[in-house]
CSV table of C-alpha atoms and ligand atoms in Angstrom, one decimal:
chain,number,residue,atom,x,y,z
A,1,UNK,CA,-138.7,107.6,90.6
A,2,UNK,CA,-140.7,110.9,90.4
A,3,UNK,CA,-142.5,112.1,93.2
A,4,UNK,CA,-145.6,109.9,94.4
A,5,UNK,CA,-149.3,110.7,92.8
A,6,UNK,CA,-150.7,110.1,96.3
A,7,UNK,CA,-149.5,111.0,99.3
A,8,UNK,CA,-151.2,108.2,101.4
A,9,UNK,CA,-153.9,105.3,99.7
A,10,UNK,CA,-155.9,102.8,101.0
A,11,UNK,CA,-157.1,99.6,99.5
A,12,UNK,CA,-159.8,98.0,100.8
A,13,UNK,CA,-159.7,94.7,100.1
A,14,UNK,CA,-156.5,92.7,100.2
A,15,UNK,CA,-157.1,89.9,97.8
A,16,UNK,CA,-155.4,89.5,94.5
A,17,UNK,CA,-156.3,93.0,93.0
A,18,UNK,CA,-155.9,95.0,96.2
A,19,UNK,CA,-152.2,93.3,97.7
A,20,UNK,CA,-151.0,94.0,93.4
A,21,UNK,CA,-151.6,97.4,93.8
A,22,UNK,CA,-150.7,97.9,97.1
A,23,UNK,CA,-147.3,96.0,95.9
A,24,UNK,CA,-147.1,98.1,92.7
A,25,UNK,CA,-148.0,101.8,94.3
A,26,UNK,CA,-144.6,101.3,96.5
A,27,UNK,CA,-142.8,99.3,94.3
A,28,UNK,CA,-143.1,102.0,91.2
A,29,UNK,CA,-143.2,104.8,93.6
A,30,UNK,CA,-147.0,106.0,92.9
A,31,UNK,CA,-147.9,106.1,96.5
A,32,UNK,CA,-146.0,108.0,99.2
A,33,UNK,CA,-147.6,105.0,101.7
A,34,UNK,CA,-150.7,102.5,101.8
A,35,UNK,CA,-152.7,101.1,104.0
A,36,UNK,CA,-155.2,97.6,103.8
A,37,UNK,CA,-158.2,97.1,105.1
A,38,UNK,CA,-160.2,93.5,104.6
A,39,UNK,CA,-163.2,92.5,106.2
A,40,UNK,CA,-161.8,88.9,106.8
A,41,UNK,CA,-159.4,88.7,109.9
A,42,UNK,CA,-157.8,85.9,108.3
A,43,UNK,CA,-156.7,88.1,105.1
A,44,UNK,CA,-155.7,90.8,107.5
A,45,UNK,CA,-153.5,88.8,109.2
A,46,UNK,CA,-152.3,87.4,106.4
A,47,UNK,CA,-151.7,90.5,104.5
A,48,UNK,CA,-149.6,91.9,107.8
A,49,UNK,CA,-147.2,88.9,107.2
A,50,UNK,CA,-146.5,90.4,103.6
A,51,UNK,CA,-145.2,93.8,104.3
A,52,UNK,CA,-147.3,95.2,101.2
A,53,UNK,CA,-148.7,98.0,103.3
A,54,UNK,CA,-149.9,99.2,107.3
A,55,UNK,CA,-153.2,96.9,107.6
A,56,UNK,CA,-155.6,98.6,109.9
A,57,UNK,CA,-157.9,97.1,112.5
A,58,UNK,CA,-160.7,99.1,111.1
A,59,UNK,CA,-162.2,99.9,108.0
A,60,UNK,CA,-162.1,103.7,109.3
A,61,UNK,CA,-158.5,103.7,110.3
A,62,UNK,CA,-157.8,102.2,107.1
A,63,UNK,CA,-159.3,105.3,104.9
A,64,UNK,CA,-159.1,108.6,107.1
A,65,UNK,CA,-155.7,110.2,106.2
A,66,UNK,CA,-155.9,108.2,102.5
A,67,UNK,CA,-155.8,110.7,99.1
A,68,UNK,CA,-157.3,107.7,97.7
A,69,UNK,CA,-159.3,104.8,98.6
A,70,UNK,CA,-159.6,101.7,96.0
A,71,UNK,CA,-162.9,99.6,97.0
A,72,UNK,CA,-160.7,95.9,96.0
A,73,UNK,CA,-164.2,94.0,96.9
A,74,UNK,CA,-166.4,92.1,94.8
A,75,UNK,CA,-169.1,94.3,92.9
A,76,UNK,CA,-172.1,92.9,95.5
A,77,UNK,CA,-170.3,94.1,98.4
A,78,UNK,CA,-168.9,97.8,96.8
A,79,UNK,CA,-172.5,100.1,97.8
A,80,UNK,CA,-172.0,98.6,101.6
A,81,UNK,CA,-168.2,98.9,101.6
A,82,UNK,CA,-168.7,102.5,100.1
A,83,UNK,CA,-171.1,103.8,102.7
A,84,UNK,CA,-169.4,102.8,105.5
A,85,UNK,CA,-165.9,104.2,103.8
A,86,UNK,CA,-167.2,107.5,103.0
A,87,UNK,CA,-168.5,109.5,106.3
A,88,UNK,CA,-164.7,108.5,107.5
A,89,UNK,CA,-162.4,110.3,104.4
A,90,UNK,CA,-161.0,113.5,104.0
A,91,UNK,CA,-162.8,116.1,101.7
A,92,UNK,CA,-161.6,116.1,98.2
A,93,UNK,CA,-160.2,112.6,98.8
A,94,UNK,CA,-161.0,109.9,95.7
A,95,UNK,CA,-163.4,107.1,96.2
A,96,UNK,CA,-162.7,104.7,93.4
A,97,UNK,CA,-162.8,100.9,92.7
A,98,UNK,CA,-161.3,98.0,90.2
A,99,UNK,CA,-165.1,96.4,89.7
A,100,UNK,CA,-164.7,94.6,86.6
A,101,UNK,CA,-168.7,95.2,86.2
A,102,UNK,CA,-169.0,99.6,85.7
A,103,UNK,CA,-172.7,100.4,85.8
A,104,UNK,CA,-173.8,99.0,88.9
A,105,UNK,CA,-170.4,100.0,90.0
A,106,UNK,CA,-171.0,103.3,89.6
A,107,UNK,CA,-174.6,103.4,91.2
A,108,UNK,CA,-173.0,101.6,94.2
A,109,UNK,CA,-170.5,104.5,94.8
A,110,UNK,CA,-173.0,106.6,93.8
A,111,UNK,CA,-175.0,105.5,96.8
A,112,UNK,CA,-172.2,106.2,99.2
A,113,UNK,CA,-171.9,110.0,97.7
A,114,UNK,CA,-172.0,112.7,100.3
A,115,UNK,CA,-170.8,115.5,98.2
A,116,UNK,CA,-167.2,115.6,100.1
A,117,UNK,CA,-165.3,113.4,98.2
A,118,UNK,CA,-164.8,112.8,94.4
A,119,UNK,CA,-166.2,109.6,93.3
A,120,UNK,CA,-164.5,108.2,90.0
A,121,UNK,CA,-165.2,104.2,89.4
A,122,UNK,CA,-162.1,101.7,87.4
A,123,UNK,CA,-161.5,98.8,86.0
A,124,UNK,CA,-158.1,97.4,85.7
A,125,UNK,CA,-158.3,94.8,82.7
A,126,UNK,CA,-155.6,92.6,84.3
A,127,UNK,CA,-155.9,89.4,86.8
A,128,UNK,CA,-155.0,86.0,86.8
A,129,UNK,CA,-157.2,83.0,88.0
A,130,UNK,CA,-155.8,83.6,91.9
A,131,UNK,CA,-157.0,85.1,94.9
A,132,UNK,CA,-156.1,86.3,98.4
A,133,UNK,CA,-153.3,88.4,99.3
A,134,UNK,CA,-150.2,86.0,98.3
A,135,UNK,CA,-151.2,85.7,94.7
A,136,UNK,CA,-150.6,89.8,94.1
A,137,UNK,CA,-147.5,90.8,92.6
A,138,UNK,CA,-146.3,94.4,91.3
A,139,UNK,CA,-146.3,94.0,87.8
A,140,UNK,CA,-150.2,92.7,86.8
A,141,UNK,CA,-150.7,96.2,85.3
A,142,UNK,CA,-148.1,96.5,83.6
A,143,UNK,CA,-149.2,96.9,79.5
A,144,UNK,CA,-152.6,96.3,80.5
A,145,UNK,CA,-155.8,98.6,80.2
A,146,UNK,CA,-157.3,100.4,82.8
A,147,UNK,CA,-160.5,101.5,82.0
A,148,UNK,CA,-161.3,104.9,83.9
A,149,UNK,CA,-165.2,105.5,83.8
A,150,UNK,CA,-165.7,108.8,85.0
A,151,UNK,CA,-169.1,111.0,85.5
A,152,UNK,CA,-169.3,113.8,83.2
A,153,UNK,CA,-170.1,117.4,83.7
A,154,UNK,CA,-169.1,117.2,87.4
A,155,UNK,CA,-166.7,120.5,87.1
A,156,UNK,CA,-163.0,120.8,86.9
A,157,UNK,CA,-162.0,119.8,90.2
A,158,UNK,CA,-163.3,116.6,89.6
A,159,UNK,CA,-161.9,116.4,86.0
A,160,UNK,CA,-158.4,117.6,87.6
A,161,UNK,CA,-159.1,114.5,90.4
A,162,UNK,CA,-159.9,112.0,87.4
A,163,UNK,CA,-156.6,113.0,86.3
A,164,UNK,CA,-154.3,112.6,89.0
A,165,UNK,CA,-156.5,109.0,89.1
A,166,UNK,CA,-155.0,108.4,85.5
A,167,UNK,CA,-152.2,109.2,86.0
A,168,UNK,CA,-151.6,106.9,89.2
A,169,UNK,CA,-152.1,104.0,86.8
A,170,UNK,CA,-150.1,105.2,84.4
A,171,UNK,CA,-147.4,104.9,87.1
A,172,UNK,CA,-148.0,101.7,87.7
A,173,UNK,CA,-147.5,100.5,84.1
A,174,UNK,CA,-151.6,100.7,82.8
A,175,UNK,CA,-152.7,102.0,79.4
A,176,UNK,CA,-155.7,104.5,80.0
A,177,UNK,CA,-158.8,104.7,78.6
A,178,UNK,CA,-162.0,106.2,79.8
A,179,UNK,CA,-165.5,104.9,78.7
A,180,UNK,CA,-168.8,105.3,79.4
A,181,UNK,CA,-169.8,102.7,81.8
A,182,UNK,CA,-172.7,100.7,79.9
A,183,UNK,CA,-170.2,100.8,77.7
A,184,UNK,CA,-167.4,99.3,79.0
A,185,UNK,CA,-169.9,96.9,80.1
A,186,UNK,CA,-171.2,95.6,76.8
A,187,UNK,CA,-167.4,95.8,75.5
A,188,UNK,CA,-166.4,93.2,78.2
A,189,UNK,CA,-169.6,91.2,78.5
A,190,UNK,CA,-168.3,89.8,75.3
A,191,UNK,CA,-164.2,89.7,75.7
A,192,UNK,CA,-164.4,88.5,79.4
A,193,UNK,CA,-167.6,87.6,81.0
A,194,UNK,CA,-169.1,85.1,77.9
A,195,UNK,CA,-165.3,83.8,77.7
A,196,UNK,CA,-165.4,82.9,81.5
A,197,UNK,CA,-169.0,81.3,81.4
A,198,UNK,CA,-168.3,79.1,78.8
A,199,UNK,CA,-165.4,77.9,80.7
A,200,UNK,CA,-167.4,77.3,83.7
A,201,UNK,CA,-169.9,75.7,81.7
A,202,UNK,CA,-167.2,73.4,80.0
A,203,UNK,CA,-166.0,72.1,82.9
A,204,UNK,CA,-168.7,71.4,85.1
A,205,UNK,CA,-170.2,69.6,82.0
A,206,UNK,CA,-166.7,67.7,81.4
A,207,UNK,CA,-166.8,67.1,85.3
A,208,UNK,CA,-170.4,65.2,85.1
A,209,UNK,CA,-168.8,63.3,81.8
A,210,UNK,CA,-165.9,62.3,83.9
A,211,UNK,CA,-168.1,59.7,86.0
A,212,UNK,CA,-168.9,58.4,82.6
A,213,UNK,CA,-165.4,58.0,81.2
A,214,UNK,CA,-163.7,57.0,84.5
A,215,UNK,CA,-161.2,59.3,84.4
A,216,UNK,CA,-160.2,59.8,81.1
A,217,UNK,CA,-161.4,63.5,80.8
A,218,UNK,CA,-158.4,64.8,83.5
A,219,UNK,CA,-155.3,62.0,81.5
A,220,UNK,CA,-156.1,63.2,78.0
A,221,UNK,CA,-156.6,66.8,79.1
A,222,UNK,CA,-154.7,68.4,76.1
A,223,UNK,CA,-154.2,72.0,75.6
A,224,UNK,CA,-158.0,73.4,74.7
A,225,UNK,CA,-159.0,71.9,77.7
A,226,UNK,CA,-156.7,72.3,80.0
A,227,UNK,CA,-157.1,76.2,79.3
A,228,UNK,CA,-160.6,75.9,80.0
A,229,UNK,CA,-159.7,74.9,83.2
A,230,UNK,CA,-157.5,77.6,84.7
A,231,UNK,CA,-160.3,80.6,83.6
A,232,UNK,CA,-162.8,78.3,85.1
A,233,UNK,CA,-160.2,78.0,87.9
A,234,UNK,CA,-161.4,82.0,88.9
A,235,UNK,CA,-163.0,83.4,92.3
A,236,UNK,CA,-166.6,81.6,92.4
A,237,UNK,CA,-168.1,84.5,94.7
A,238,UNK,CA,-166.3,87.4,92.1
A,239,UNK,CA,-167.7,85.7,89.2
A,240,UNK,CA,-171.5,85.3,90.8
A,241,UNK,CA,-171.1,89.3,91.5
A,242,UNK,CA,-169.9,89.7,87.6
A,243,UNK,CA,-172.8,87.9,86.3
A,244,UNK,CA,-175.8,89.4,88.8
A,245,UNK,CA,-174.5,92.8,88.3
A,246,UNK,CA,-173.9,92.4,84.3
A,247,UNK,CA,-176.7,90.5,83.9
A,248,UNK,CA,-178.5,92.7,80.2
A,249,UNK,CA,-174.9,92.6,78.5
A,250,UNK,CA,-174.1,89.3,79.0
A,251,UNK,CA,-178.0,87.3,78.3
A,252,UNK,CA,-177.1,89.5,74.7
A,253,UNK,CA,-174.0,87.9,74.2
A,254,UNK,CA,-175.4,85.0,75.2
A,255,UNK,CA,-178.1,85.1,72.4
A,256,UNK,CA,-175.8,85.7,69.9
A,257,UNK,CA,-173.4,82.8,70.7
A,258,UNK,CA,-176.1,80.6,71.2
A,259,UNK,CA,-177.4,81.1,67.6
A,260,UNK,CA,-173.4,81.0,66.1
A,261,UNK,CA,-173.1,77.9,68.0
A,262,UNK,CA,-176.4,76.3,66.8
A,263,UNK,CA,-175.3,77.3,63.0
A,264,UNK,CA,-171.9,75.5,63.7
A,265,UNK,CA,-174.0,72.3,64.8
A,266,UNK,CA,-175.7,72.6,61.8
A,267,UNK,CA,-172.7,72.5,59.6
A,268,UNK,CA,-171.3,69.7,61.3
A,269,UNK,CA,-174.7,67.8,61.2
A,270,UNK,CA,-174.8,68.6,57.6
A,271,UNK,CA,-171.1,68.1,56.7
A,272,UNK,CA,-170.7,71.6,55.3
A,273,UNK,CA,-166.8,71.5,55.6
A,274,UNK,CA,-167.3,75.5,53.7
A,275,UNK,CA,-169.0,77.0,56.4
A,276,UNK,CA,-166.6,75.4,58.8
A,277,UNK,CA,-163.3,76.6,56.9
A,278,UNK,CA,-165.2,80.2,56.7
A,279,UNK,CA,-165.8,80.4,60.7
A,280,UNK,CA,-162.4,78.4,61.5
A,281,UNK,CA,-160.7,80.8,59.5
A,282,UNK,CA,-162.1,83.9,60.5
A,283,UNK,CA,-161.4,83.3,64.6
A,284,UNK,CA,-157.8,82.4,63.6
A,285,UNK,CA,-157.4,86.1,62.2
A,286,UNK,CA,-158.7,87.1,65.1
A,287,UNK,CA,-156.4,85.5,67.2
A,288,UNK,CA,-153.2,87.0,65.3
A,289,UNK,CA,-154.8,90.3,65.7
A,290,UNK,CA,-155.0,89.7,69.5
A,291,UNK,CA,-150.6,88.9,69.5
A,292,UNK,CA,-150.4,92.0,66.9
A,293,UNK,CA,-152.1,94.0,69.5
A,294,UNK,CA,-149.9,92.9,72.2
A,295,UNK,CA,-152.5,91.2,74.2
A,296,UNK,CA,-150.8,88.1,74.2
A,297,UNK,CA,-148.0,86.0,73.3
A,298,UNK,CA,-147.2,84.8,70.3
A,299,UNK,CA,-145.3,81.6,71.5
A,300,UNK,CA,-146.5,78.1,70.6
A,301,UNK,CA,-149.1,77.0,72.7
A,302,UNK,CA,-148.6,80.0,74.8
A,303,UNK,CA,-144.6,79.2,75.6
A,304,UNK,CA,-145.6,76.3,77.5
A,305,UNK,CA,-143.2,73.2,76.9
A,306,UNK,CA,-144.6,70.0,76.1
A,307,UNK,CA,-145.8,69.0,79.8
A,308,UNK,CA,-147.8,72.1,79.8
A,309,UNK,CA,-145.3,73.7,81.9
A,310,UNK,CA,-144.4,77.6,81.2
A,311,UNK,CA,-140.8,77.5,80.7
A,312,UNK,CA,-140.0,80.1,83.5
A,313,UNK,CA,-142.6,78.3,85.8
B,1,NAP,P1,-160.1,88.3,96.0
B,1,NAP,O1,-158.6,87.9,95.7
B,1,NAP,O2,-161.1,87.3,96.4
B,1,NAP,O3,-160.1,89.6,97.0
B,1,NAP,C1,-161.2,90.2,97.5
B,1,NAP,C2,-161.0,90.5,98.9
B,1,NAP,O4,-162.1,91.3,99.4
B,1,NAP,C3,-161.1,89.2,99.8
B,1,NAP,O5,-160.0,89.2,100.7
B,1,NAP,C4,-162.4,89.4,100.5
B,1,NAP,O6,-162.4,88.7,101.8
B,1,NAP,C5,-162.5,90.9,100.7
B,1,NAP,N1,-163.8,91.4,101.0
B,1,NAP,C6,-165.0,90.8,100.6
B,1,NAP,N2,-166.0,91.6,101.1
B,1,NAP,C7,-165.4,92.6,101.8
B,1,NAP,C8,-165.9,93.7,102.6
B,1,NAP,N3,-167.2,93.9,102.8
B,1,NAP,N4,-165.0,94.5,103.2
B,1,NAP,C9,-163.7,94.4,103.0
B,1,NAP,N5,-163.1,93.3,102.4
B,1,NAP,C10,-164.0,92.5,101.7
B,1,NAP,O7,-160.7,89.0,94.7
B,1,NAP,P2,-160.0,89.9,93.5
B,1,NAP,O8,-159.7,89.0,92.4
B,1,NAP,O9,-158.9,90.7,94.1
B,1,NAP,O10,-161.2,90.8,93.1
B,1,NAP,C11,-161.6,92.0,93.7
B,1,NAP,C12,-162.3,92.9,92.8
B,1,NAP,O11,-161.5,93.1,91.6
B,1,NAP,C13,-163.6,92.4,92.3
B,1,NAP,O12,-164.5,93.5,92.2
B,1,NAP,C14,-163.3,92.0,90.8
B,1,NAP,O13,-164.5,92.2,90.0
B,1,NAP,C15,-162.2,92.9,90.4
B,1,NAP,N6,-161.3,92.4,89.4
B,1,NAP,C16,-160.8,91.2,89.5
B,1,NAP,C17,-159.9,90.7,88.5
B,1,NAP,C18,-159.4,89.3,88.5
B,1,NAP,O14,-158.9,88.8,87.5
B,1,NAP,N7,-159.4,88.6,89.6
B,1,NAP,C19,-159.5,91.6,87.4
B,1,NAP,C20,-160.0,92.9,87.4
B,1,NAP,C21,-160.9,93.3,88.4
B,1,NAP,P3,-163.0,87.2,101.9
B,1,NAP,O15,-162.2,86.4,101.0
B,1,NAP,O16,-162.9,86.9,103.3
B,1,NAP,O17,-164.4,87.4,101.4
């Protein structure tokens, strides 16, 4: 292990995101130590119980002596978390945060800015449909984007600050990229925010079919379904925060699927078994490019065996 990127971080927010990178700093060395903050006594005590990092009884005990502090909240609570974080860090310490929305991100840390500390906004491109501090583990980063959206023309202290950032992540297993942050917002209103809405959508109208069908919906649920299921399976009050703070990108998308989805109706109203080859064919290169990429496995049905268990499960 090579010398930590930090001396001393703090994560404030111990859920699924904060408890993996508090797990992941010590376990890949990245961090000389790391504290935890959450607002929720509950978490707190919970995340004492783990031995992923010194929880403080304060939100200002948690961040004075940190290099680094990662806001690990949802995007609605980052401007109040970041004010009250701020006045308490050492100058030329690192406000940043693993929002998976970047504009309003960025005007919430913005907000907090007292000209002390460098303020550099993230978003690792890696979860799982869990929360709370059990469901971390050390490895979620590992082969996964982290999307660094920095301000630009800030000077080289900050640039040399975005840096060490970059390469903390790079420790713990992330491929970098930076992007501008409507940007990455417009990028991921289309690869993860739609994706996540239609799966809510799916299953809350499967859920009103299910008094219909008296049960049937939950037996038969084969493997499209059952997919749809564990996205829509994701934090409720993380995924309100996504959609109120990415609200532009996402109504796009939203048009645009709408009218792909009204030509598909078409087809099948019409019986226009071309247009249907053409669009069924098309998504199914795009899903080999996804595995060629490296974004996901390859294995039938995604290595799970036949009772939809993964075989190392
Ligand atoms: P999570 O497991 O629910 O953890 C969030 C934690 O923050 C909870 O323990 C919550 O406590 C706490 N919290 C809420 N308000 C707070 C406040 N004002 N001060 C301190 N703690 C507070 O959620 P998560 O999945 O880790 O998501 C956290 C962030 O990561 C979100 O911004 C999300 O957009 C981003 N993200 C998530 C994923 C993913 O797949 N889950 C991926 C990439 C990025 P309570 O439960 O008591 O409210």
């Amino acid at each position: 292990m090579s010398d930590p990127i930090f001396e001393r971080i703090a994560i404030i927010g111990a859920g699924l995101i904060g408890s993996s990178i508090a797990r992941a700093a010590t376990a890949y060395g990245a961090a000389g130590s790391v504290s935890l903050y959450d607002a929720s006594d509950d978490v707190r005590a919970r995340a004492a119980g783990l031995d992923i990092g010194e929880v403080a009884g304060t939100l200002a005990d948690a961040v004075k002596d940190a290099d680094c502090v990662i806001l690990c909240v949802p995007v609605g609570a980052l401007a109040p978390v970041a004010q009250a974080a701020v006045p308490h860090m050492k100058e030329g310490a690192i406000l940043s945060d693993v929002g998976s929305v970047k504009k309003q991100a960025a005007e919430a840390l913005a907000s907090a800015d007292d000209g002390r500390v460098f303020i550099i906004p993230g978003h690792p491109v890696a979860g799982t449909e869990q929360s709370g501090p059990e469901a971390g583990f050390p490895t979620l980063f590992r082969n996964a984007w982290y999307i660094l959206t920095p301000q630009s023309g800030k000077g080289e202290a900050y640039d040399a600050a975005a840096d060490r950032l970059k390469a903390f992540w790079v420790v713990l297993g992330s491929k970098v990229e930076t992007m501008d942050p409507a940007r990455h917002d417009r990028v991921l209103a289309i690869t993860s925010h739609l994706p996540h809405l239609i799966a809510f959508n799916i299953v809350s109208t499967a859920f009103d079919m299910e008094t219909v069908e008296e049960g049937e919906v939950v037996k038969f649920s084969a493997g499209g379904f059952r997919d749809f299921t564990r996205i829509a399976a994701s934090d409720p009050v993380m995924w309100r925060d996504v959609f109120l703070n990415n609200k532009e990108a996402v109504l796009e998308c939203l048009g645009r699927f709408s009218e792909d989805l009204a030509a598909l109706q078409r087809a099948i109203r019409w019986g226009d078994g071309d247009f249907l080859m053409h669009e069924f064919s098309r998504a199914r290169t795009i899903r080999k490019a996804v595995i060629d990429a490296g974004q996901d496995s390859g294995a039938v049905n995604f290595g799970r065996n036949q009772n939809g268990a993964k075989p190392d499960a």
